[in-house]
Amino acid sequence: MFRATLKSLLARKVRLILSGLAVVLGVMFVSGAFVLTDTLGRSFDAIFADAYEGVDVNVAAKPKIDVGETEGIPVPAPVPAATLDRVRAVPGVAEATGVVGVDGARLIGSNGKVVASFGPPQLGENWTGESDLVRLREGRAPQADDEIVINRALATAGKVKVGDRVGVLTLQPKQEFTIVGVFGYSGDRDSIGGANEIMFTTPVAQKLMLGAPDTFSNISITAADGVSDEALRDAVAAAVGTDFEVKTGAQLSEDAAAGMKEALSFFNRILLGFAAVALLVGTFLILNTFSIIVAQRTRELALMRAVGASGRQIIGSVVLEAVAVGLVASVLGLGAGIGIGALLAYLFSTFAGGLTLAGIGVPLSAVVGAFAVGLVITVVAALLPALRASRIPPIAAMQDVATPDRPLTKVTVAGAIVTAVGGALLALGLTGNAGGNTLATILGGVLFTFIGVALLTPLISRPVVSLLGAIFAWSVPGKLGRLNSGRNPRRTAITAAALMVGIALVTGVTVILDSAKSSIGGLAQDSLKAELVIAGAQSGPRPPSFDPAVLEKAAAIPGVRLVDGEYGDLAIVGGERTWVAASSDVAALRQIFGAEPTAGDIDRLAPDAMLVSSDTATARGLSVGSKVPVQTSRGEARTYTVTGIYASSQLTNPVVLPAEAARDFTIPQPIQGFIQLAPGTRVADVQPQIEALLADSPEVSVADREAFIEQQTGQLDGLLTMIQILLALAIVIAVLGIINTLALSVLERTRELGLLRAIGLRRAQTMRMITVEAVVISVFGALLGVVVGAGLGAAVVEALRDEGITDLVLPWTQMGIFLGLAAIVGVVAAALPAVRAARINVLGAIAHD
């Protein structure tokens, strides 16, 4: 039986290649995700080990607010110079150096624009001299207050050199400095981890990066000979007290690398998610392939039963074929995954500014994941055809057997049940009743919905396919293609379901994002009463900001009625982390944002007062007169009194503090400015004057309201494009499924095609017949995907109504494009099978058994 199975597998190797390709692509994503995260993880381990190589012990003040990876820039609490003196007095300390190193120093390059960084920090530091790690490559150390040195990576990116006069943005507005030196790192490296670094004299670094003299962000300590890092750490911790975090260099390296690995896990989950989609689509393809092969081998399998093979042996034979396909596909997928992981790591390192990569490795998780996924998916998909094969009666070997269509009752009932389960899970997840498993519940609901719809598809395939095929029924090949596409509802349904998954996901995401864009744009159009907006596109954790003096100068321009500068930060309000805002002119809130009071006075704000939204007041039990403690990123906690409550809006923050509070924000400069013009004033007359005021703030620009709204919603277009590119893999696999189904169908109908050719069907007509069949199946799958995707997207939009997504937008143009592309996909998929069908030898086909 084993030898018979191997011969059967070798005889059908070409038929199984396309099925194996689906598994290869899915496994490629799984193994590639693990290779990518392993490579980058080891790279960051090496980077931070180098960065803290000369640090035995480090002292830093505990941050006032813990900031997550996606919440912005962590702000270190300042370490007083007195603490440095105390550390130097600890026995076992050979040397202690006060260090200033804070993210947020941005160099203005030779083109007048800020040198951007997409991920790595932009550090402002104090020059503490050369070391084994840091070496000047050109020039000298900074000595005067207007002198800086920069790393080679930043000099290259900004196209600047020693002697150039450049602008630098920090906690303060633009200031001019002269570059007097360029430094690099040991090993001929231009940067550590792609970071851009600007080093000032110590007093200037303290002023610009910490906002206070005689303070440091941390203290770097070298241990005396014979003193262990751990012993010195404990001694220093006892000396400085509990307000400081004292760690060894090894601990700092581990913590920094762990933080980066946690951020990388986000990419890992994305890749694994798309791998799951690819494998789901591949499951349909494999199921269809083995079903067709079993149907074609009916007489062969029946003959095996007749000569003594048991049903268990038949199942084993089919499963063995699946295992062979899964093993080969897993090996190829693992190889492709290693290549993809290496490519993505290289792109990441290039995008991150020249990150030095560790050697490409293949972790055990990639190998185990590749073979587990490849084998499990293939074997599971082959089980149903294997069970069907085991039930073939031996008598079938003695007659010409056609596989009859089985009743669809059981499949329909199962589909209805699975779809109901999927709908219930979606309802639980989207309404927030899934406890702490909202995401898992929603994903489970989507999976069950897809499977349920796939099971229900055979019920509707025959009438819908017949209707679609009527478009081509004006010719004999068209009529034949229409009949062929509907002759086996199960096969057509499974083939179409594979395409449905990819199209449905793309359609659903498009519905959600287009609805979000429409809702945000409509809300802004209705509620934002500012003709001009000062803002910038955020490309990293730090939002662009500008000089507060611009607001005062803009208010003095003729025709300007109101100007409001908005500051923003994460704070702890009443013991809870909350996004807060500060306004340069709180009275403008009512005029520009349409904020209406529900209690108290919202037109003025004393230095010790605060405003809250009605939702926040209700949730926290606040009222006018309530005392609320607030801890911002810098400074000490302060207690504010609620003096006004305003109606909640998607455009307003939950808490508004006085402008004075912004001095203690992470970014003590406005991040947005709103300008309302007097009646009769033209935007074109004022906008150029505002642009002139922003000459020293190159991170931001001024735009009219429509352009600002388009800028804010345009970020969703980039997200949609990325998702569409990744989901294109699922559509590619679906195309393979159509090709495979048609190729096997042509082989199955060899005699039939020979008879058609014998009675006068020409080669061109034969090719058109196969093409019509492919187009009908492809368009049917796309139609299913559009309907299911639009339904899922509409359900999500409805669930997000309370979050501000109030408009349901169905992307009719995109859905029409999907259907048109599906027709093209059908034509492409039919090419090889159609050519093969046209080349069939007529006499040989008629004699084919």
XYZ file of C-alpha atoms in Angstrom, residues 153-490:
338
model
C 25.110 59.448 10.773
C 23.387 62.784 11.456
C 26.016 64.745 9.521
C 25.471 62.477 6.512
C 21.670 62.604 6.726
C 21.596 66.379 7.123
C 24.354 66.982 4.556
C 26.229 69.223 6.974
C 29.898 69.428 7.988
C 32.279 70.966 10.491
C 32.075 74.751 10.351
C 28.425 74.903 9.228
C 25.983 77.102 11.094
C 22.780 75.092 11.729
C 19.482 75.421 13.538
C 18.519 73.038 16.348
C 15.054 72.516 17.851
C 14.803 71.351 21.482
C 12.498 72.125 24.393
C 12.988 75.678 23.240
C 12.388 77.159 19.782
C 15.048 77.147 17.091
C 18.540 78.240 18.114
C 21.659 78.605 15.961
C 24.832 76.584 16.604
C 28.148 75.991 14.869
C 29.203 72.405 14.227
C 32.754 72.118 15.578
C 33.127 68.333 15.524
C 31.829 65.065 14.125
C 32.150 61.856 16.158
C 31.658 58.146 15.606
C 31.857 54.884 17.496
C 34.263 52.014 17.823
C 34.072 49.485 15.027
C 33.830 52.304 12.455
C 30.156 52.835 13.253
C 28.451 56.124 12.486
C 25.747 55.704 15.130
C 24.427 53.384 17.809
C 21.142 51.876 16.684
C 20.560 54.565 14.061
C 20.158 57.350 16.651
C 20.777 60.974 15.657
C 22.880 62.664 18.340
C 23.674 66.307 19.046
C 26.060 67.078 21.914
C 26.200 70.499 23.594
C 28.270 71.849 26.435
C 26.874 70.615 29.743
C 25.152 73.903 30.822
C 23.482 74.284 27.414
C 22.363 70.637 27.357
C 20.829 71.057 30.816
C 18.977 74.179 29.758
C 17.704 72.932 26.393
C 17.010 69.262 27.137
C 16.062 69.257 30.844
C 14.826 72.804 31.288
C 16.759 73.287 34.531
C 20.404 74.112 35.401
C 22.592 71.858 37.563
C 20.607 68.734 36.732
C 21.286 65.536 34.792
C 19.174 62.832 33.235
C 21.361 60.126 34.794
C 24.697 59.448 36.440
C 27.136 56.987 34.874
C 29.430 55.280 37.373
C 32.643 53.306 36.957
C 33.522 50.884 39.731
C 36.909 50.875 41.444
C 39.165 47.885 40.938
C 38.015 44.862 42.893
C 34.456 46.165 43.396
C 31.687 44.167 41.686
C 28.945 45.955 39.801
C 26.262 44.403 41.968
C 27.945 45.409 45.238
C 28.462 48.975 44.014
C 24.862 49.135 42.813
C 23.591 48.215 46.268
C 25.898 50.731 47.970
C 24.859 53.560 45.648
C 21.161 52.673 46.023
C 21.481 52.934 49.795
C 23.165 56.339 49.454
C 20.710 57.999 47.052
C 17.431 56.657 48.468
C 14.237 55.250 47.017
C 13.491 58.140 44.646
C 16.107 56.838 42.220
C 16.535 53.729 40.091
C 20.011 52.242 40.399
C 20.966 49.524 37.903
C 24.060 47.840 36.586
C 25.097 48.328 32.969
C 24.035 44.754 32.223
C 20.563 45.447 33.636
C 20.255 48.621 31.552
C 21.213 46.715 28.422
C 18.701 43.952 29.139
C 15.900 46.419 29.915
C 16.524 48.506 26.811
C 16.670 45.440 24.567
C 13.526 44.013 26.177
C 11.662 47.250 25.454
C 12.653 47.135 21.792
C 11.716 43.453 21.538
C 8.288 44.239 22.966
C 7.818 46.853 20.255
C 9.001 44.347 17.629
C 6.423 41.816 18.786
C 3.811 44.116 17.209
C 5.301 43.456 13.762
C 5.520 39.771 14.580
C 1.805 39.631 15.357
C 0.963 41.465 12.123
C 2.950 39.017 10.020
C 1.478 36.030 11.844
C -2.013 37.442 11.312
C -1.523 37.663 7.566
C 0.060 34.209 7.609
C -3.129 32.915 9.218
C -5.197 34.490 6.429
C -2.951 32.936 3.789
C -3.205 29.528 5.433
C -6.990 29.793 5.733
C -7.217 30.454 2.012
C -4.705 27.684 1.378
C -6.892 25.269 3.323
C -9.715 25.790 0.815
C -7.285 25.164 -2.040
C -5.891 21.942 -0.561
C -9.356 20.674 0.361
C -10.542 21.246 -3.198
C -7.460 19.657 -4.728
C -7.696 16.457 -2.713
C -11.469 16.283 -3.243
C -10.999 16.440 -7.014
C -8.139 13.945 -6.966
C -10.191 11.498 -4.874
C -13.100 11.897 -7.300
C -10.799 11.226 -10.245
C -9.321 8.138 -8.558
C -12.688 6.567 -7.703
C -12.116 3.451 -9.810
C -8.490 3.172 -8.703
C -9.382 3.375 -4.999
C -12.332 1.017 -5.480
C -10.005 -1.469 -7.140
C -7.697 -1.275 -4.114
C -10.686 -1.981 -1.889
C -11.619 -4.929 -4.133
C -8.168 -6.498 -3.802
C -8.194 -6.240 -0.031
C -7.316 -2.694 1.068
C -9.246 -1.621 4.150
C -10.911 1.732 4.631
C -8.212 2.630 7.161
C -5.501 1.898 4.577
C -7.271 4.114 2.025
C -7.401 6.955 4.573
C -3.744 6.369 5.343
C -2.890 6.512 1.655
C -4.554 9.898 1.119
C -3.168 11.299 4.388
C 0.310 10.071 3.448
C 0.067 12.058 0.221
C -0.945 15.099 2.281
C 1.982 14.579 4.671
C 4.383 14.392 1.732
C 2.978 17.613 0.271
C 3.072 19.281 3.704
C 6.691 18.260 4.356
C 7.945 19.503 1.000
C 5.934 22.724 1.315
C 7.209 23.276 4.868
C 10.837 22.904 3.794
C 10.368 25.291 0.876
C 8.322 27.688 3.012
C 10.985 27.687 5.731
C 13.649 28.489 3.154
C 11.543 31.273 1.665
C 10.747 32.534 5.171
C 14.426 32.798 6.034
C 14.930 34.838 2.895
C 11.922 37.057 3.576
C 12.947 37.532 7.212
C 16.460 38.524 6.147
C 15.079 40.944 3.535
C 12.684 42.570 6.005
C 15.465 42.875 8.584
C 17.664 44.582 5.991
C 14.849 46.968 5.023
C 14.169 47.700 8.692
C 17.845 48.449 9.337
C 17.992 50.756 6.315
C 14.739 52.489 7.247
C 15.957 52.898 10.849
C 19.060 54.751 9.756
C 21.716 52.098 9.330
C 21.039 49.692 12.180
C 23.911 47.187 12.420
C 22.367 43.753 11.998
C 23.433 40.633 13.780
C 23.876 37.542 11.633
C 20.698 36.063 10.210
C 19.655 33.183 12.429
C 16.972 30.530 12.279
C 15.377 30.167 15.717
C 13.796 26.907 16.807
C 10.390 28.628 16.832
C 10.697 29.262 13.065
C 11.488 25.613 12.324
C 8.818 24.210 14.640
C 6.259 26.740 13.419
C 7.016 26.008 9.773
C 6.610 22.236 10.030
C 3.742 22.322 12.518
C 1.741 24.762 10.407
C 2.609 23.171 7.064
C 1.815 19.622 8.137
C -1.249 20.398 10.242
C -2.923 22.584 7.610
C -2.284 20.092 4.813
C -3.364 17.005 6.757
C -6.485 18.667 8.203
C -7.511 19.874 4.736
C -7.036 16.346 3.348
C -8.977 14.524 6.086
C -12.466 14.990 4.629
C -11.443 13.789 1.145
C -9.620 10.876 2.824
C -12.758 9.849 4.725
C -14.737 10.146 1.509
C -12.213 7.906 -0.261
C -12.487 5.250 2.450
C -16.237 4.959 1.787
C -15.849 4.118 -1.913
C -17.423 0.637 -2.453
C -15.348 -2.071 -4.204
C -18.154 -2.498 -6.791
C -17.202 0.927 -8.172
C -14.144 -0.671 -9.759
C -16.368 -2.704 -12.079
C -18.298 0.137 -13.646
C -17.822 3.606 -15.050
C -18.462 5.668 -11.961
C -19.249 9.337 -11.859
C -19.174 11.058 -8.512
C -22.773 12.069 -7.868
C -23.707 15.329 -6.214
C -24.605 14.694 -2.604
C -27.500 16.528 -0.939
C -26.558 19.917 0.487
C -28.769 19.633 3.571
C -26.046 18.719 6.067
C -23.628 21.284 4.686
C -26.285 24.002 4.765
C -27.296 23.248 8.353
C -23.661 23.174 9.444
C -23.021 26.445 7.633
C -25.994 28.113 9.298
C -24.813 26.987 12.741
C -21.202 28.067 12.192
C -22.307 31.421 10.756
C -24.577 31.970 13.770
C -21.671 31.233 16.112
C -19.497 33.685 14.174
C -22.178 36.350 14.357
C -22.588 35.825 18.098
C -18.832 36.117 18.699
C -18.690 39.279 16.592
C -21.592 40.765 18.530
C -19.896 40.002 21.857
C -16.587 41.467 20.740
C -17.915 44.561 19.020
C -20.263 45.483 21.855
C -17.522 45.185 24.476
C -19.059 42.210 26.289
C -16.129 39.835 25.784
C -14.384 40.682 29.022
C -10.648 41.008 28.493
C -10.669 38.949 25.291
C -12.205 41.451 22.884
C -9.655 41.069 20.099
C -9.605 37.261 20.293
C -13.405 37.183 20.289
C -13.643 39.422 17.208
C -11.011 37.407 15.334
C -12.805 34.192 16.272
C -16.068 35.670 15.033
C -14.484 36.637 11.706
C -13.009 33.138 11.300
C -16.293 31.366 12.077
C -18.165 33.761 9.789
C -15.865 32.996 6.880
C -16.112 29.252 7.423
C -19.877 29.450 7.824
C -20.318 31.462 4.652
C -18.047 29.012 2.826
C -20.274 26.135 3.961
C -23.386 27.990 2.817
C -21.847 28.898 -0.536
C -22.798 25.636 -2.361
C -26.465 26.383 -1.665
C -26.335 29.639 -3.609
C -23.575 28.834 -6.078
C -25.752 27.190 -8.748
C -28.354 30.000 -9.118
C -25.827 32.831 -8.736
C -23.301 31.237 -11.077
C -26.070 30.590 -13.597
C -27.069 34.246 -13.396
C -23.485 35.476 -13.809
C -22.888 33.029 -16.642
C -25.882 34.408 -18.520
C -23.684 37.376 -19.463
C -21.616 35.037 -21.633
C -24.459 32.830 -22.886
C -24.633 34.562 -26.277
C -22.208 32.010 -27.751
C -21.797 28.236 -27.636
C -18.493 28.405 -25.667
C -20.143 30.842 -23.271
C -23.119 28.528 -22.697
C -20.831 25.545 -22.131
C -18.636 27.525 -19.739
C -21.720 28.651 -17.828
C -22.967 25.067 -17.490
C -19.527 23.758 -16.476
C -19.108 26.353 -13.720
C -22.413 25.319 -12.146
C -22.240 21.538 -12.616
C -20.437 20.903 -9.288
C -21.672 23.387 -6.665
C -19.315 22.136 -3.949
